[in-house]
Coordinates of N, CA and C and ligand atoms in Angstrom, one line a residue:
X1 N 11.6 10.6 7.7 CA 11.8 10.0 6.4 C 11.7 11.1 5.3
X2 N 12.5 11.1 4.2 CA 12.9 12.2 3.5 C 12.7 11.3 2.0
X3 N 11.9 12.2 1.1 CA 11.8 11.6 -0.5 C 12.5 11.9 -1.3
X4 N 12.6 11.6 -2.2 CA 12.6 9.9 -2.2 C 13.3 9.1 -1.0
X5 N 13.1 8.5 -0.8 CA 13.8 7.4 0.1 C 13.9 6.2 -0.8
X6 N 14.8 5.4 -0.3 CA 15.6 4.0 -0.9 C 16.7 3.0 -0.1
X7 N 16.6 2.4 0.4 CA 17.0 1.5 1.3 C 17.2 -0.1 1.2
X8 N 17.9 -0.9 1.8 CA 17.8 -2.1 1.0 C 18.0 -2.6 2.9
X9 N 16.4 -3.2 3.2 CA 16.3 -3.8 4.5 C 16.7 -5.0 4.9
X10 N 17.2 -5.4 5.7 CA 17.9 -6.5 6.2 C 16.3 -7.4 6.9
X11 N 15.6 -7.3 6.9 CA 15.2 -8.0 8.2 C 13.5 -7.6 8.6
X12 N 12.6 -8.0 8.6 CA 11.1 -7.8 9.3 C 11.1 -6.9 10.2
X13 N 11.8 -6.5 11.4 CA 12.1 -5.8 12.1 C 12.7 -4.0 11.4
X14 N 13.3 -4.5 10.9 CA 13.8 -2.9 10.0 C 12.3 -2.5 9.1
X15 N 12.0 -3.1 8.4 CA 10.8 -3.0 7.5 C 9.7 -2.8 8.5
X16 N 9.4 -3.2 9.6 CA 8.3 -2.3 10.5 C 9.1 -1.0 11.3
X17 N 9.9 -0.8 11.5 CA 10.7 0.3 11.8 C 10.7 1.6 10.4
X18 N 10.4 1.1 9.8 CA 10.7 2.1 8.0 C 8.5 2.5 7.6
X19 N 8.1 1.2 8.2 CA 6.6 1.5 7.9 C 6.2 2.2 9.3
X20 N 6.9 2.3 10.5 CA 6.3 3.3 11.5 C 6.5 4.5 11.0
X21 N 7.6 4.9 10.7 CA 8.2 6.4 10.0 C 7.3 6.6 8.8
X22 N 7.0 5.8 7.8 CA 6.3 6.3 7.1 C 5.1 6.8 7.2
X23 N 4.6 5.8 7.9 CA 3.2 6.0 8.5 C 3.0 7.7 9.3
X24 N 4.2 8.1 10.4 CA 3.8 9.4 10.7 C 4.0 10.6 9.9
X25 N 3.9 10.0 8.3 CA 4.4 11.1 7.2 C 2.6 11.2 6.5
X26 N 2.0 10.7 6.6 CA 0.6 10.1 5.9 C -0.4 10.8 6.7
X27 N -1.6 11.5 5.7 CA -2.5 11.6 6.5 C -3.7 11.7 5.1
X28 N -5.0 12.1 5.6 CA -6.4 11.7 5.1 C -6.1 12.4 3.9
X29 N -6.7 11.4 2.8 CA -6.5 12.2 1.5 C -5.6 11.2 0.5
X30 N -4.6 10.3 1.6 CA -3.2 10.2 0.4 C -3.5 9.0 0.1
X31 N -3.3 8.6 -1.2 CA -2.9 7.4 -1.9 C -1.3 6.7 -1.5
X32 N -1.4 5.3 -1.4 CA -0.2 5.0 -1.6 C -0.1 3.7 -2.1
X33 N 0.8 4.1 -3.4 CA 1.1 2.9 -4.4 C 1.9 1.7 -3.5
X34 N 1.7 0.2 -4.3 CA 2.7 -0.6 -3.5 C 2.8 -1.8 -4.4
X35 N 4.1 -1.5 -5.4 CA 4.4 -2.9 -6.4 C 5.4 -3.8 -5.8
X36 N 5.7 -5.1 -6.3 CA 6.7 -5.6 -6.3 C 6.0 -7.0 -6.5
X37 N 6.8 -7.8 -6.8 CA 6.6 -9.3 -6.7 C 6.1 -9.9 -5.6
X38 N 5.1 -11.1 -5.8 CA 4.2 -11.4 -4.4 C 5.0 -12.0 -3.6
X39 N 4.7 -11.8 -2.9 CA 5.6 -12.1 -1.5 C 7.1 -10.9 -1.0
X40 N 6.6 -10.0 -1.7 CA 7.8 -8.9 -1.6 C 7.5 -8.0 -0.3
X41 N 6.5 -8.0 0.1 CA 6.1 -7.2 1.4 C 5.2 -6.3 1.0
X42 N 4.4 -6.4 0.8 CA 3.5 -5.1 0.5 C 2.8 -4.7 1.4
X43 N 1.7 -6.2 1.4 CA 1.0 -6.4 2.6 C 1.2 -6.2 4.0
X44 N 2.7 -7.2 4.3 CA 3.4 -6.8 5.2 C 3.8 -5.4 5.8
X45 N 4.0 -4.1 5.0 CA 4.3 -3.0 5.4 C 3.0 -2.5 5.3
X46 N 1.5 -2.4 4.7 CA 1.0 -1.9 5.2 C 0.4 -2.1 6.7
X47 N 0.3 -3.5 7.0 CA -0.2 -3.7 8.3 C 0.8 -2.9 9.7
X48 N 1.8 -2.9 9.3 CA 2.5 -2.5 10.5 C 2.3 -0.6 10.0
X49 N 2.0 0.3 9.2 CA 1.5 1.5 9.2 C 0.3 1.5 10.0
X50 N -0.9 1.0 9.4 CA -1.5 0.7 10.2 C -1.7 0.2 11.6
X51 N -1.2 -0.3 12.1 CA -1.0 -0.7 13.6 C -0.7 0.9 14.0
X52 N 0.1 1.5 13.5 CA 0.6 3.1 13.9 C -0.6 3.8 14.1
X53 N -1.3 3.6 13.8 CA -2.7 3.9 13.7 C -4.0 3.2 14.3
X54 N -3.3 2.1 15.5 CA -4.2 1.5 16.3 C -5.5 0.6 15.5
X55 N -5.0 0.3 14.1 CA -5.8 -1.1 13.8 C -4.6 -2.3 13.7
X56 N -4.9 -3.3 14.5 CA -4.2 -4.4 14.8 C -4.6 -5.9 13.4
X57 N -5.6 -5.6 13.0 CA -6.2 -6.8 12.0 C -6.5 -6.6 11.0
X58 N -4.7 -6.3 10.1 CA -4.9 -5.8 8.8 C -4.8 -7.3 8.4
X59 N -5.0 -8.0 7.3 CA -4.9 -8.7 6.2 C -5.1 -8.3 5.0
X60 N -4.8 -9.2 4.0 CA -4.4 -9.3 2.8 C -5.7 -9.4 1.7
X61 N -5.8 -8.0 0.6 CA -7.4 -8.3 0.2 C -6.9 -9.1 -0.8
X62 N -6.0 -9.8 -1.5 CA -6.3 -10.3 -2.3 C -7.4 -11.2 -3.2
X63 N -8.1 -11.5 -2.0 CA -9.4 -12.0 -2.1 C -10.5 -11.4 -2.1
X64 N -10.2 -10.1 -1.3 CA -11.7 -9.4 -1.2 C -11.9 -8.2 -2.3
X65 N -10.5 -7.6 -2.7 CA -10.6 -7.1 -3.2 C -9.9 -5.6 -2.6
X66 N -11.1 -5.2 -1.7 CA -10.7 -4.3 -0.7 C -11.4 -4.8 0.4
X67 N -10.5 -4.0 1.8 CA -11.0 -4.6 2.8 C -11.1 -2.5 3.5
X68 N -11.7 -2.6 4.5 CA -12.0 -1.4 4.9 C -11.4 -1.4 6.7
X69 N -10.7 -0.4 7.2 CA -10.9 -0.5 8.9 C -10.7 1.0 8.8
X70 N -11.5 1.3 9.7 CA -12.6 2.6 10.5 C -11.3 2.8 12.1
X71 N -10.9 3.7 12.1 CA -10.6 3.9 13.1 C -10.2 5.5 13.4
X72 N -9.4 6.0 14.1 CA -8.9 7.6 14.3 C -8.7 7.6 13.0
X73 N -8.4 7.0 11.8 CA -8.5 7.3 10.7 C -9.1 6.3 9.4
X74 N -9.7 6.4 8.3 CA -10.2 5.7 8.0 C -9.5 5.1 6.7
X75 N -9.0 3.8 6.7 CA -8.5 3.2 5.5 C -9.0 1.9 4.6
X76 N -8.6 2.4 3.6 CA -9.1 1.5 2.5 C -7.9 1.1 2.0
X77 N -8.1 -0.5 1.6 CA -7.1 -1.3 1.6 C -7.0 -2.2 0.3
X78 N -6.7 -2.0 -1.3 CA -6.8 -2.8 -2.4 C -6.1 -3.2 -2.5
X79 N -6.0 -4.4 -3.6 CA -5.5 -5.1 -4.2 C -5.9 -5.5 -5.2
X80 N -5.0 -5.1 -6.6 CA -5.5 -5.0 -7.6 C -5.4 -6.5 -8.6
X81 N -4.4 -7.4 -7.9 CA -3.8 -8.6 -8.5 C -5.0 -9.5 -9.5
X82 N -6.4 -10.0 -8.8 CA -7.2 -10.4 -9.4 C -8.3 -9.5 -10.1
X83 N -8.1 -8.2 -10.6 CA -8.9 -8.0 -11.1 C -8.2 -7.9 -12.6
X84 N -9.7 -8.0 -13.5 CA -9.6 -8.5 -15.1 C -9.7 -7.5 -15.9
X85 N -10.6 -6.7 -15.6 CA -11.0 -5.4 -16.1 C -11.3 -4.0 -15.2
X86 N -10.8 -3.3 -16.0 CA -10.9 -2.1 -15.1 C -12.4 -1.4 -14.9
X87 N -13.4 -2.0 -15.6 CA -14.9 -2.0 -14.9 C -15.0 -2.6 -13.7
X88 N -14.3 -3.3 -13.3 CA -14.4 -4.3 -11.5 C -14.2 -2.9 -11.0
X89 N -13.5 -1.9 -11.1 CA -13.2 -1.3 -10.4 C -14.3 -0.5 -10.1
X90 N -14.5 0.3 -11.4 CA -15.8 1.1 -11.3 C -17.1 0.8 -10.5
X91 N -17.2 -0.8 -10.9 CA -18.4 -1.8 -10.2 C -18.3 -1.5 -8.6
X92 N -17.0 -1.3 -8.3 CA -17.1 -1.6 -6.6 C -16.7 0.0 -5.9
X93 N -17.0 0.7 -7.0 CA -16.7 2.4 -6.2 C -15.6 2.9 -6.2
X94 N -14.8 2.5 -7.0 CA -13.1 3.2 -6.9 C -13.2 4.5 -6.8
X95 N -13.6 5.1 -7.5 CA -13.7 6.6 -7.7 C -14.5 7.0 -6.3
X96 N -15.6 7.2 -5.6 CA -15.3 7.0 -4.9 C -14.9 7.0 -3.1
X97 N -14.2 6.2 -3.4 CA -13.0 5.6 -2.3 C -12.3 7.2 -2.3
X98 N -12.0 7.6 -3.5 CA -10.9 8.5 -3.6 C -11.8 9.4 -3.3
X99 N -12.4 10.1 -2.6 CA -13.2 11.3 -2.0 C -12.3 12.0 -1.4
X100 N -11.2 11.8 -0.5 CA -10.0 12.4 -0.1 C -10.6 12.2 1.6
X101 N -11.5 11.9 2.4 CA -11.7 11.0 3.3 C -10.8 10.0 3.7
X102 N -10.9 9.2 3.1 CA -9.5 8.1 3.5 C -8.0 8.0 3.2
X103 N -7.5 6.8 3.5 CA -5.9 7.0 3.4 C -5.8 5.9 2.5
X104 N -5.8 5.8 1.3 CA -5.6 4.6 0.4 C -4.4 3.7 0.2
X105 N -4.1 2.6 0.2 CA -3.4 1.7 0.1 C -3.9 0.8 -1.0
X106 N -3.1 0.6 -2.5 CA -3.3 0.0 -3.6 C -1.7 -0.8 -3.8
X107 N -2.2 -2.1 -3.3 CA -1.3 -3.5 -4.0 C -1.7 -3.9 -5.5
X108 N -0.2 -3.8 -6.2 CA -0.5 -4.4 -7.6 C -1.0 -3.2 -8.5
X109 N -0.7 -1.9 -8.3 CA -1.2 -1.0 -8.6 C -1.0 -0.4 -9.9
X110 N 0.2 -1.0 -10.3 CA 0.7 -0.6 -12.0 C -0.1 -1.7 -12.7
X111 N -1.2 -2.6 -12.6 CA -1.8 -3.6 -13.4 C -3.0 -2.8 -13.7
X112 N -3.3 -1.3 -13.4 CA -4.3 -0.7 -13.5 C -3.7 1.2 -13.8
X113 N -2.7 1.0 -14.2 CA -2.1 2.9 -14.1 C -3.0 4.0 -14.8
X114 N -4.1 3.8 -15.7 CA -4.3 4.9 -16.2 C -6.2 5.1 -14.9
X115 N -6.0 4.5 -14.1 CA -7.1 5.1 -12.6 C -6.2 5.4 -11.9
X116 N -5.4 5.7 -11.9 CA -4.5 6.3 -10.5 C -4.7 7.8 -10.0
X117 N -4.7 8.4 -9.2 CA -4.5 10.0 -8.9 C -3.1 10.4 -9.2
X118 N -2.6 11.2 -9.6 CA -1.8 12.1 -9.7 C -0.7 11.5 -8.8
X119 N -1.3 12.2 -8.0 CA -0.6 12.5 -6.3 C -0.6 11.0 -5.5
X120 N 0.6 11.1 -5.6 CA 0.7 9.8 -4.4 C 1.9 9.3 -3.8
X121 N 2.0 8.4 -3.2 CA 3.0 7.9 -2.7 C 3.5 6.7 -3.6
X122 N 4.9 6.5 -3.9 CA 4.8 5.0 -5.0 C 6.0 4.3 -4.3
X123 N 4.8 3.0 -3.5 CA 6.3 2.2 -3.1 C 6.7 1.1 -3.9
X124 N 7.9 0.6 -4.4 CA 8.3 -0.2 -4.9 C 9.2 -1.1 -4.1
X125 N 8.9 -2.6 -4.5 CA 9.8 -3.4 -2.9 C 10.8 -4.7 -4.3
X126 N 11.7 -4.9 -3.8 CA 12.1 -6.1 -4.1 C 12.4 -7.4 -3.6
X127 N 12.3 -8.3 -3.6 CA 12.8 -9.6 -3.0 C 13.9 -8.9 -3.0
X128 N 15.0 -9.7 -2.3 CA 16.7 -9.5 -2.2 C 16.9 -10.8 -1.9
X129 N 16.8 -11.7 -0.5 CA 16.5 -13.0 -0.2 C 15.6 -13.2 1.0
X130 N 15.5 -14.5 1.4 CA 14.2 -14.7 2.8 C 13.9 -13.7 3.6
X131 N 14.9 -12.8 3.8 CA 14.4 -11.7 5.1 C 15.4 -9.8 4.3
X132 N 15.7 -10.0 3.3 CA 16.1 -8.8 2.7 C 15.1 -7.7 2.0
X133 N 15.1 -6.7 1.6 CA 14.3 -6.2 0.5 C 14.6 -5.2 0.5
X134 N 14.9 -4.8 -1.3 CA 14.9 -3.3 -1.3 C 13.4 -2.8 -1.8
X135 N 13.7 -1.3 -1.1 CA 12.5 -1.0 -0.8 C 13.0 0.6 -1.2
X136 N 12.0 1.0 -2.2 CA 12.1 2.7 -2.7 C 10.7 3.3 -2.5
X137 N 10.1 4.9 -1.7 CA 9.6 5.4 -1.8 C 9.7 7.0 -2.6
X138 N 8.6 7.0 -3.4 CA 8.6 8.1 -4.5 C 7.4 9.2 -3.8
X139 N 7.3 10.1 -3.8 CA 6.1 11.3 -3.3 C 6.3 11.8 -4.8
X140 N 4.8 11.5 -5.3 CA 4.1 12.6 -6.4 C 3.8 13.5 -6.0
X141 N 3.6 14.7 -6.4 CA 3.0 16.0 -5.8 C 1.9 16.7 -6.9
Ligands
ATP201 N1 12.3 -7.7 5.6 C1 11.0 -8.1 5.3 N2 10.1 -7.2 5.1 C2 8.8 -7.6 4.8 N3 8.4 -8.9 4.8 C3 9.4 -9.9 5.0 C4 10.7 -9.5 5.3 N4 11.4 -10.6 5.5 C5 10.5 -11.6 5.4 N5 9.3 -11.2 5.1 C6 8.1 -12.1 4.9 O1 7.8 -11.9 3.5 C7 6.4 -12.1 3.4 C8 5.7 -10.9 2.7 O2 4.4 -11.2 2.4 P1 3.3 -10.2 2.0 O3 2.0 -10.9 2.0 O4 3.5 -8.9 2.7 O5 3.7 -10.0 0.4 P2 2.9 -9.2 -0.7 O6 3.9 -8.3 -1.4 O7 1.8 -8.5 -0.1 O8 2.5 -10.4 -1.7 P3 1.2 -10.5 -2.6 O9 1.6 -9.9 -4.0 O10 0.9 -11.9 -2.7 O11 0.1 -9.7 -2.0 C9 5.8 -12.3 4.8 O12 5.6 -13.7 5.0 C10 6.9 -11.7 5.7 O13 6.9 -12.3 6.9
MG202 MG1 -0.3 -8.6 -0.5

């Protein structure tokens, strides 16, 4: 996979095919942004990264906030959608998270842009219809 990348996926199957490849581009340290409208796949593409990485029981923090899984590498998993203030963040250790130890995943991430690092990955997804989506990845450096 080569950046930018931009694609417009047909199908669940392609979109775990595009999050395997991405996934072997990623290692300890990286941020990766992930906007789009809910139900656009966010969630969905990070679990199948992760599976590349032998955690099988990703879900969705929108409720928790962040959810954490410890494995050959260690990821931290946000979602920014319910938070109100950007003190939630601080309250729960954002800063951090970003020690460069883990591999960060942030849903909803532009509802919070001036905490971001620099450096990151920025995916953007679109609906298209039931099983379409376009999908752009950006590398900050
Ligand atoms: N090509 C596709 N790629 C990804 N998901 C797809 C695709 N086609 C259909 N889907 C479905 O779209 C849904 C995406 O849901 P998901 O929870 O990943 O969205 P989300 O962007 O994380 O939403 P939210 O903002 O609520 O967190 C899933 O039910 C998935 O099965
Ligand atoms: Mg989600």
């Amino acid at each position: 996979m080569d950046f930018p990348f931009h694609t417009v996926i047909q199908s669940e199957a392609e979109t775990i095919l595009n999050a395997q490849d991405f996934g072997k581009q990623i290692k300890k340290g990286d941020v990766i942004l992930l906007n789009g409208d809910l139900g656009s796949g966010k969630t969905f593409f990070v679990k199948y990264v992760c599976k590349e990485f032998g955690i099988e029981n990703v879900s969705s923090p929108s409720f928790t906030i962040v959810n954490e899984y410890h494995n050959k590498v260690d990821f931290i998993h946000f979602d920014f959608y319910r938070i109100k203030k950007v003190e939630e963040l601080y309250d729960i250790g954002f800063h951090e998270y970003l020690s460069g130890e883990n591999i960060i995943f942030i849903e909803w991430s532009n509802m919070f842009p001036e905490i971001l690092p620099k450096r990151n990955y920025q995916i953007d997804l679109k609906f298209v219809n039931n099983t379409s989506r376009e999908i752009s990845i950006v590398k900050h450096e």
